[in-house]
């Protein structure tokens, strides 16, 4: 018996039946007409798109950023592949950036050498500045869902895109909203002088405060990895500000908040922490009460699919999603739409250049972040939200 031939025949028949094609008819003797099977299979061939994913799976950034991002990516990929958008199926090649700029740069190089057309990931702007130029030089699309230091997409090149709202957009809006309601006229700031996001955040906050007539009476700095902020916070307390702006990463935010309250900064003085999440609030405890956050994603939002995303994420991962998970989830859906719309190259494949061109054309695409567009530099445009901590939970500010 020719088992291989029978097996192949059975597979082809199964495919034809599954596709439900009208051109394949059943003859009187029960035999399938296979004349068009080759054409049918070619027309319905699934194109696999290899996506390089770079997240922190080890080191200090893994828990607050890396794992939530990876979970958001995986949840989105399941939905996208189930929908079979444009006959493309997304595959992941995941690389750990080891919570360092050197690790991120090496991860990009690994994926470039592997021949992926797109790289998604990298949370920390400091790492991105070192790593994404490697992708740009290789003509590989590099898409960060989280990095938000001002101007990086324009600075690096036309293959670089970001899904987070850049600091030069989100900070002025947040300052205007909070100042008009809280009425502060004197403010202090403390920021990480090494981290690219934190320095960019502080710079944009300072500009916005000055534009809104707020006096900056104290500015203090620290370095990534510091754990004792008492000297800086004591100086700030002695200046008696009406608001304190904190520009830092997840590992430092809770300690700054806790130490500030412990040193006597009164709870009538709001800590305004643009990147504050529920995770940092839990770590800071009661000291976080009244703190204010500026964010591109909120669990309160009624944007398309947002509540379904939250429910599905909680069901799969047994915890509430952080903004980094939501932004990664949205970024992959944005990327999938671009892949669907990308023109194919002469070999009939979607390549990096075609995906880049399609991404650049993204306008008013419905996501859980809101109607999403890219500006001419590959930076995200959508509405941000201001939140405040009440009874230990982030709630809408207005």
Tab-separated table of C-alpha atoms in Angstrom:
chain	number	residue	atom	x	y	z
A	1	UNK	CA	0.000	0.000	0.000
A	2	UNK	CA	1.289	3.493	-0.859
A	3	UNK	CA	0.643	5.032	2.551
A	4	UNK	CA	2.447	8.303	1.755
A	5	UNK	CA	0.267	8.893	-1.320
A	6	UNK	CA	-2.922	8.106	0.565
A	7	UNK	CA	-1.925	10.420	3.398
A	8	UNK	CA	-1.149	13.259	0.996
A	9	UNK	CA	-4.454	12.751	-0.801
A	10	UNK	CA	-6.334	12.793	2.511
A	11	UNK	CA	-4.577	15.999	3.568
A	12	UNK	CA	-5.419	17.763	0.311
A	13	UNK	CA	-9.055	16.674	0.509
A	14	UNK	CA	-9.253	17.900	4.097
A	15	UNK	CA	-7.851	21.276	3.093
A	16	UNK	CA	-10.302	21.587	0.224
A	17	UNK	CA	-13.256	20.696	2.421
A	18	UNK	CA	-12.113	23.062	5.133
A	19	UNK	CA	-11.865	25.908	2.658
A	20	UNK	CA	-15.355	25.161	1.368
A	21	UNK	CA	-14.445	26.022	-2.194
A	22	UNK	CA	-17.265	25.912	-4.711
A	23	UNK	CA	-14.919	24.923	-7.541
A	24	UNK	CA	-14.348	21.482	-6.007
A	25	UNK	CA	-17.372	19.313	-6.698
A	26	UNK	CA	-18.301	15.789	-5.664
A	27	UNK	CA	-18.700	13.446	-8.674
A	28	UNK	CA	-21.222	10.611	-8.839
A	29	UNK	CA	-18.597	8.092	-7.770
A	30	UNK	CA	-17.766	10.114	-4.638
A	31	UNK	CA	-14.324	11.237	-5.869
A	32	UNK	CA	-13.225	14.867	-5.279
A	33	UNK	CA	-12.326	16.874	-8.388
A	34	UNK	CA	-8.759	17.999	-7.617
A	35	UNK	CA	-8.133	20.053	-10.761
A	36	UNK	CA	-7.930	23.349	-8.876
A	37	UNK	CA	-6.310	22.185	-5.640
A	38	UNK	CA	-2.832	23.565	-6.427
A	39	UNK	CA	-4.240	26.989	-7.227
A	40	UNK	CA	-6.452	26.909	-4.145
A	41	UNK	CA	-3.554	26.066	-1.835
A	42	UNK	CA	-1.380	28.804	-3.328
A	43	UNK	CA	-4.112	31.430	-2.981
A	44	UNK	CA	-4.708	30.508	0.661
A	45	UNK	CA	-1.088	30.060	1.706
A	46	UNK	CA	-0.404	31.572	5.106
A	47	UNK	CA	2.613	33.875	5.205
A	48	UNK	CA	4.556	33.674	8.452
A	49	UNK	CA	5.991	36.970	9.666
A	50	UNK	CA	8.820	36.646	12.172
A	51	UNK	CA	8.664	39.389	14.792
A	52	UNK	CA	11.639	39.949	17.041
A	53	UNK	CA	10.545	40.700	20.615
A	54	UNK	CA	12.950	42.364	23.055
A	55	UNK	CA	11.897	42.620	26.690
A	56	UNK	CA	13.640	42.462	30.054
A	57	UNK	CA	13.302	38.887	31.253
A	58	UNK	CA	16.043	39.211	33.840
A	59	UNK	CA	17.393	42.049	35.981
A	60	UNK	CA	15.710	45.013	37.625
A	61	UNK	CA	13.369	45.882	34.729
A	62	UNK	CA	11.886	42.406	34.255
A	63	UNK	CA	9.082	42.533	36.838
A	64	UNK	CA	7.891	46.132	36.366
A	65	UNK	CA	8.260	46.315	32.577
A	66	UNK	CA	9.457	43.172	30.775
A	67	UNK	CA	6.973	40.535	31.830
A	68	UNK	CA	3.878	42.761	31.524
A	69	UNK	CA	5.045	43.736	28.023
A	70	UNK	CA	5.574	40.108	27.009
A	71	UNK	CA	2.150	39.144	28.345
A	72	UNK	CA	0.534	41.949	26.335
A	73	UNK	CA	2.373	40.856	23.189
A	74	UNK	CA	1.333	37.213	23.620
A	75	UNK	CA	-2.327	38.033	24.246
A	76	UNK	CA	-2.453	40.208	21.121
A	77	UNK	CA	-0.698	37.584	18.985
A	78	UNK	CA	-3.248	34.938	19.975
A	79	UNK	CA	-6.064	37.201	18.809
A	80	UNK	CA	-4.303	38.256	15.603
A	81	UNK	CA	-3.365	34.752	14.530
A	82	UNK	CA	-6.851	33.479	15.283
A	83	UNK	CA	-8.270	36.187	13.016
A	84	UNK	CA	-5.716	35.404	10.267
A	85	UNK	CA	-5.440	39.021	9.215
A	86	UNK	CA	-4.374	39.272	5.575
A	87	UNK	CA	-3.301	35.593	5.468
A	88	UNK	CA	-0.331	36.478	7.685
A	89	UNK	CA	0.592	34.601	10.845
A	90	UNK	CA	2.859	36.231	13.420
A	91	UNK	CA	5.706	34.284	15.002
A	92	UNK	CA	7.841	35.567	17.872
A	93	UNK	CA	11.549	35.317	18.465
A	94	UNK	CA	11.987	36.587	22.030
A	95	UNK	CA	15.339	37.926	23.281
A	96	UNK	CA	16.187	39.175	26.791
A	97	UNK	CA	17.779	42.641	26.972
A	98	UNK	CA	19.022	41.767	30.485
A	99	UNK	CA	17.896	45.178	31.807
A	100	UNK	CA	20.827	47.009	30.251
A	101	UNK	CA	21.689	49.160	27.257
A	102	UNK	CA	24.421	46.736	26.232
A	103	UNK	CA	21.987	43.837	26.463
A	104	UNK	CA	19.413	45.690	24.373
A	105	UNK	CA	21.973	46.512	21.697
A	106	UNK	CA	23.150	42.893	21.577
A	107	UNK	CA	19.524	41.707	21.378
A	108	UNK	CA	18.819	43.936	18.373
A	109	UNK	CA	21.988	42.712	16.670
A	110	UNK	CA	20.942	39.099	17.261
A	111	UNK	CA	17.537	39.688	15.696
A	112	UNK	CA	18.932	41.655	12.754
A	113	UNK	CA	21.271	38.764	12.005
A	114	UNK	CA	18.314	36.377	12.276
A	115	UNK	CA	16.670	38.286	9.424
A	116	UNK	CA	13.494	39.510	11.136
A	117	UNK	CA	11.751	42.413	9.347
A	118	UNK	CA	10.370	43.903	12.563
A	119	UNK	CA	11.560	44.256	16.160
A	120	UNK	CA	9.088	45.201	18.892
A	121	UNK	CA	9.934	45.971	22.480
A	122	UNK	CA	12.486	47.770	24.671
A	123	UNK	CA	10.871	49.783	27.447
A	124	UNK	CA	13.672	51.996	28.687
A	125	UNK	CA	14.545	55.031	26.561
A	126	UNK	CA	18.189	54.890	27.682
A	127	UNK	CA	18.460	51.386	26.194
A	128	UNK	CA	16.550	52.330	23.070
A	129	UNK	CA	18.954	55.170	22.253
A	130	UNK	CA	21.791	52.645	22.106
A	131	UNK	CA	19.942	49.751	20.486
A	132	UNK	CA	17.527	51.023	17.844
A	133	UNK	CA	20.204	52.682	15.664
A	134	UNK	CA	21.400	49.122	14.938
A	135	UNK	CA	17.970	48.283	13.515
A	136	UNK	CA	17.800	51.591	11.641
A	137	UNK	CA	21.158	50.979	9.979
A	138	UNK	CA	20.028	47.477	8.960
A	139	UNK	CA	16.700	48.685	7.559
A	140	UNK	CA	14.669	46.755	10.140
A	141	UNK	CA	11.484	48.245	11.642
A	142	UNK	CA	11.951	48.968	15.363
A	143	UNK	CA	8.765	49.620	17.350
A	144	UNK	CA	8.755	50.394	21.088
A	145	UNK	CA	5.420	50.284	22.913
A	146	UNK	CA	6.753	51.978	26.069
A	147	UNK	CA	9.744	54.302	25.537
A	148	UNK	CA	8.670	57.961	25.694
A	149	UNK	CA	11.684	60.281	25.969
A	150	UNK	CA	11.063	63.181	23.592
A	151	UNK	CA	12.373	63.112	20.018
A	152	UNK	CA	13.939	59.653	19.793
A	153	UNK	CA	12.079	58.432	16.694
A	154	UNK	CA	13.062	61.528	14.741
A	155	UNK	CA	16.617	61.415	16.087
A	156	UNK	CA	17.251	57.779	15.123
A	157	UNK	CA	15.450	57.468	11.798
A	158	UNK	CA	12.477	56.491	9.684
A	159	UNK	CA	12.390	52.807	10.691
A	160	UNK	CA	11.727	53.729	14.352
A	161	UNK	CA	8.202	54.006	15.781
A	162	UNK	CA	6.808	54.340	19.302
A	163	UNK	CA	3.373	53.668	20.793
A	164	UNK	CA	3.788	55.636	24.031
A	165	UNK	CA	2.967	59.337	24.029
A	166	UNK	CA	6.259	61.257	24.094
A	167	UNK	CA	7.078	63.445	27.084
A	168	UNK	CA	6.902	66.647	25.046
A	169	UNK	CA	3.219	65.872	24.395
A	170	UNK	CA	1.994	64.275	27.614
A	171	UNK	CA	3.738	66.522	30.158
A	172	UNK	CA	2.339	69.900	29.008
A	173	UNK	CA	-1.172	68.452	28.927
A	174	UNK	CA	-0.817	66.911	32.388
A	175	UNK	CA	0.657	70.031	33.939
A	176	UNK	CA	-2.097	72.209	32.503
A	177	UNK	CA	-4.826	69.872	33.783
A	178	UNK	CA	-3.427	69.490	37.298
A	179	UNK	CA	-2.400	73.107	37.793
A	180	UNK	CA	-5.806	74.436	36.804
A	181	UNK	CA	-7.521	72.172	39.338
A	182	UNK	CA	-4.988	72.026	42.191
A	183	UNK	CA	-3.892	75.637	41.848
A	184	UNK	CA	-0.241	75.145	42.784
A	185	UNK	CA	2.014	78.164	42.133
A	186	UNK	CA	5.285	76.784	43.559
A	187	UNK	CA	6.663	73.395	42.607
A	188	UNK	CA	9.741	71.258	43.195
A	189	UNK	CA	11.185	68.485	41.045
A	190	UNK	CA	13.374	65.444	41.584
A	191	UNK	CA	14.613	63.323	38.685
A	192	UNK	CA	17.092	60.633	37.624
A	193	UNK	CA	19.920	62.478	35.893
A	194	UNK	CA	21.192	59.290	34.185
A	195	UNK	CA	17.977	57.879	32.723
A	196	UNK	CA	16.952	59.319	29.337
A	197	UNK	CA	13.208	59.182	30.028
A	198	UNK	CA	13.561	60.875	33.429
A	199	UNK	CA	15.722	63.720	32.156
A	200	UNK	CA	13.355	64.254	29.224
A	201	UNK	CA	10.337	64.157	31.546
A	202	UNK	CA	11.850	66.728	33.887
A	203	UNK	CA	12.826	69.005	31.013
A	204	UNK	CA	9.321	68.976	29.560
A	205	UNK	CA	7.718	69.412	32.990
A	206	UNK	CA	9.939	72.428	33.663
A	207	UNK	CA	8.943	74.026	30.365
A	208	UNK	CA	5.262	73.372	31.062
A	209	UNK	CA	5.432	74.771	34.602
A	210	UNK	CA	7.073	77.959	33.396
A	211	UNK	CA	4.508	78.290	30.593
A	212	UNK	CA	1.724	78.025	33.179
A	213	UNK	CA	3.265	80.612	35.507
A	214	UNK	CA	4.408	78.116	38.154
A	215	UNK	CA	7.663	78.895	39.986
A	216	UNK	CA	10.144	76.033	40.245
A	217	UNK	CA	11.650	76.586	43.693
A	218	UNK	CA	13.811	73.443	43.923
A	219	UNK	CA	15.255	70.850	41.560
A	220	UNK	CA	17.110	67.797	42.884
A	221	UNK	CA	18.750	64.873	41.080
A	222	UNK	CA	19.734	61.272	41.801
A	223	UNK	CA	21.193	58.367	39.815
A	224	UNK	CA	19.617	55.115	38.638
A	225	UNK	CA	19.966	52.506	41.375
A	226	UNK	CA	20.069	54.948	44.291
A	227	UNK	CA	18.057	53.943	47.338
A	228	UNK	CA	18.540	56.850	49.751
A	229	UNK	CA	16.857	60.101	48.690
A	230	UNK	CA	16.715	61.735	52.112
A	231	UNK	CA	19.149	64.559	51.365
A	232	UNK	CA	17.330	65.656	48.223
A	233	UNK	CA	13.867	65.313	49.764
A	234	UNK	CA	14.845	67.221	52.896
A	235	UNK	CA	15.972	70.157	50.746
A	236	UNK	CA	12.678	69.998	48.865
A	237	UNK	CA	10.648	69.878	52.094
A	238	UNK	CA	12.468	72.919	53.486
A	239	UNK	CA	11.471	74.934	50.405
A	240	UNK	CA	7.765	74.252	51.102
A	241	UNK	CA	6.526	73.534	47.556
A	242	UNK	CA	2.852	73.041	46.770
A	243	UNK	CA	3.541	70.137	44.401
A	244	UNK	CA	6.491	67.786	43.859
A	245	UNK	CA	7.173	66.300	40.419
A	246	UNK	CA	8.991	62.949	40.350
A	247	UNK	CA	10.587	61.733	37.109
A	248	UNK	CA	11.964	58.249	37.685
A	249	UNK	CA	11.708	54.578	36.765
A	250	UNK	CA	9.684	51.946	38.593
A	251	UNK	CA	12.490	50.796	40.893
A	252	UNK	CA	12.987	54.256	42.430
A	253	UNK	CA	9.457	55.709	42.450
A	254	UNK	CA	8.047	53.910	45.539
A	255	UNK	CA	11.051	54.746	47.733
A	256	UNK	CA	10.992	58.426	46.774
A	257	UNK	CA	7.315	58.624	47.675
A	258	UNK	CA	7.711	56.761	50.974
A	259	UNK	CA	10.815	58.666	52.061
A	260	UNK	CA	9.245	61.998	51.127
A	261	UNK	CA	6.256	61.452	53.388
A	262	UNK	CA	8.420	59.993	56.170
A	263	UNK	CA	10.623	63.111	56.120
A	264	UNK	CA	7.606	65.331	56.628
A	265	UNK	CA	6.435	66.463	53.193
A	266	UNK	CA	2.744	66.917	54.076
A	267	UNK	CA	-0.017	65.028	52.315
A	268	UNK	CA	-1.472	68.368	51.222
A	269	UNK	CA	1.465	68.500	48.797
A	270	UNK	CA	0.684	66.275	45.824
A	271	UNK	CA	3.381	64.033	44.428
A	272	UNK	CA	2.938	64.193	40.654
A	273	UNK	CA	4.537	61.106	39.134
A	274	UNK	CA	3.846	60.806	35.385
A	275	UNK	CA	4.644	57.082	35.124
A	276	UNK	CA	2.993	55.992	38.375
A	277	UNK	CA	1.238	52.612	38.163
A	278	UNK	CA	-0.802	50.493	40.551
A	279	UNK	CA	2.275	48.359	41.178
A	280	UNK	CA	4.278	51.291	42.560
A	281	UNK	CA	1.267	52.428	44.572
A	282	UNK	CA	1.098	49.049	46.300
A	283	UNK	CA	4.801	49.251	47.121
A	284	UNK	CA	4.539	52.814	48.442
A	285	UNK	CA	1.465	52.053	50.545
A	286	UNK	CA	-0.370	54.893	52.284
A	287	UNK	CA	2.350	57.365	51.248
A	288	UNK	CA	1.012	57.235	47.688
A	289	UNK	CA	-2.425	58.565	48.622
A	290	UNK	CA	-3.164	61.700	46.599
A	291	UNK	CA	-0.371	61.092	44.083
A	292	UNK	CA	-1.145	62.022	40.480
A	293	UNK	CA	-0.195	60.186	37.270
A	294	UNK	CA	-0.205	61.078	33.566
A	295	UNK	CA	-0.913	58.038	31.409
A	296	UNK	CA	-1.676	56.952	27.869
A	297	UNK	CA	-3.879	54.069	29.022
A	298	UNK	CA	-6.513	53.728	31.708
A	299	UNK	CA	-8.604	50.793	32.875
A	300	UNK	CA	-11.531	53.230	33.034
A	301	UNK	CA	-11.432	53.950	29.329
A	302	UNK	CA	-14.293	52.868	27.052
A	303	UNK	CA	-12.031	52.721	23.988
A	304	UNK	CA	-12.740	49.836	21.560
A	305	UNK	CA	-11.951	46.470	23.142
A	306	UNK	CA	-10.445	47.893	26.342
A	307	UNK	CA	-12.725	46.169	28.823
A	308	UNK	CA	-12.439	42.887	26.900
A	309	UNK	CA	-8.651	43.244	26.997
A	310	UNK	CA	-8.702	43.734	30.776
A	311	UNK	CA	-11.012	40.758	31.302
A	312	UNK	CA	-8.994	38.461	29.015
A	313	UNK	CA	-5.686	39.557	30.529
A	314	UNK	CA	-6.907	38.926	34.072
A	315	UNK	CA	-8.283	35.539	33.071
A	316	UNK	CA	-5.016	34.484	31.436
A	317	UNK	CA	-2.455	35.966	33.838
A	318	UNK	CA	-4.453	36.189	37.100
A	319	UNK	CA	-3.625	39.858	37.637
A	320	UNK	CA	-4.698	43.275	36.421
A	321	UNK	CA	-2.753	44.643	33.432
A	322	UNK	CA	-0.262	47.466	33.845
A	323	UNK	CA	-0.016	50.214	31.204
A	324	UNK	CA	3.052	48.512	29.694
A	325	UNK	CA	0.986	45.396	28.963
A	326	UNK	CA	-1.797	47.476	27.423
A	327	UNK	CA	0.610	49.483	25.258
A	328	UNK	CA	2.354	46.317	24.040
A	329	UNK	CA	-1.002	44.703	23.254
A	330	UNK	CA	-2.085	47.773	21.291
A	331	UNK	CA	1.286	48.058	19.526
A	332	UNK	CA	1.056	44.526	18.141
A	333	UNK	CA	-2.449	45.170	16.824
A	334	UNK	CA	-1.173	48.372	15.163
A	335	UNK	CA	1.700	46.395	13.682
A	336	UNK	CA	-0.623	43.641	12.440
A	337	UNK	CA	-2.766	46.213	10.664
A	338	UNK	CA	0.336	47.612	8.962
A	339	UNK	CA	1.437	44.123	7.934
A	340	UNK	CA	-1.992	43.496	6.439
A	341	UNK	CA	-1.779	46.739	4.457
A	342	UNK	CA	1.881	46.471	3.462
A	343	UNK	CA	2.664	46.133	-0.217
A	344	UNK	CA	4.478	42.931	-1.074
A	345	UNK	CA	7.936	42.963	-2.649
A	346	UNK	CA	8.731	41.354	-6.040
A	347	UNK	CA	9.149	38.004	-4.269
A	348	UNK	CA	5.564	38.230	-3.037
A	349	UNK	CA	6.545	38.786	0.592
A	350	UNK	CA	5.988	41.582	3.074
A	351	UNK	CA	9.390	43.033	3.938
A	352	UNK	CA	10.651	45.659	6.387
A	353	UNK	CA	10.404	48.550	3.929
A	354	UNK	CA	6.802	47.744	3.056
A	355	UNK	CA	5.824	47.347	6.712
A	356	UNK	CA	7.550	50.624	7.568
A	357	UNK	CA	5.656	52.463	4.839
A	358	UNK	CA	2.339	50.997	6.008
A	359	UNK	CA	3.038	51.838	9.654
A	360	UNK	CA	3.818	55.432	8.720
A	361	UNK	CA	0.363	55.697	7.134
A	362	UNK	CA	-1.448	54.672	10.340
A	363	UNK	CA	-4.146	57.245	11.043
A	364	UNK	CA	-7.074	57.066	13.498
A	365	UNK	CA	-6.688	53.322	13.956
A	366	UNK	CA	-9.032	52.139	16.764
A	367	UNK	CA	-7.106	50.635	19.688
A	368	UNK	CA	-7.534	50.224	23.434
A	369	UNK	CA	-5.416	53.388	23.734
A	370	UNK	CA	-7.920	55.322	21.624
A	371	UNK	CA	-7.840	56.381	17.988
A	372	UNK	CA	-4.157	55.967	17.206
A	373	UNK	CA	-2.044	57.835	14.646
A	374	UNK	CA	1.652	58.353	13.934
A	375	UNK	CA	3.015	61.812	13.251
A	376	UNK	CA	5.590	62.408	10.510
A	377	UNK	CA	8.395	61.269	12.844
A	378	UNK	CA	6.840	57.975	13.921
A	379	UNK	CA	5.637	59.298	17.292
A	380	UNK	CA	2.258	58.322	18.723
A	381	UNK	CA	-0.726	60.660	18.727
A	382	UNK	CA	-3.751	59.917	20.911
A	383	UNK	CA	-5.376	61.348	24.035
A	384	UNK	CA	-3.686	61.004	27.425
A	385	UNK	CA	-5.402	60.706	30.813
A	386	UNK	CA	-4.698	62.111	34.273
A	387	UNK	CA	-5.288	59.818	37.279
A	388	UNK	CA	-5.127	60.314	41.051
A	389	UNK	CA	-4.664	57.838	43.903
A	390	UNK	CA	-7.732	57.598	46.134
A	391	UNK	CA	-8.115	54.857	48.760
A	392	UNK	CA	-5.040	53.181	47.370
A	393	UNK	CA	-6.325	52.942	43.818
A	394	UNK	CA	-5.811	54.978	40.660
A	395	UNK	CA	-8.993	56.838	39.740
A	396	UNK	CA	-9.875	59.485	37.194
A	397	UNK	CA	-8.534	62.884	38.205
A	398	UNK	CA	-11.362	64.896	36.720
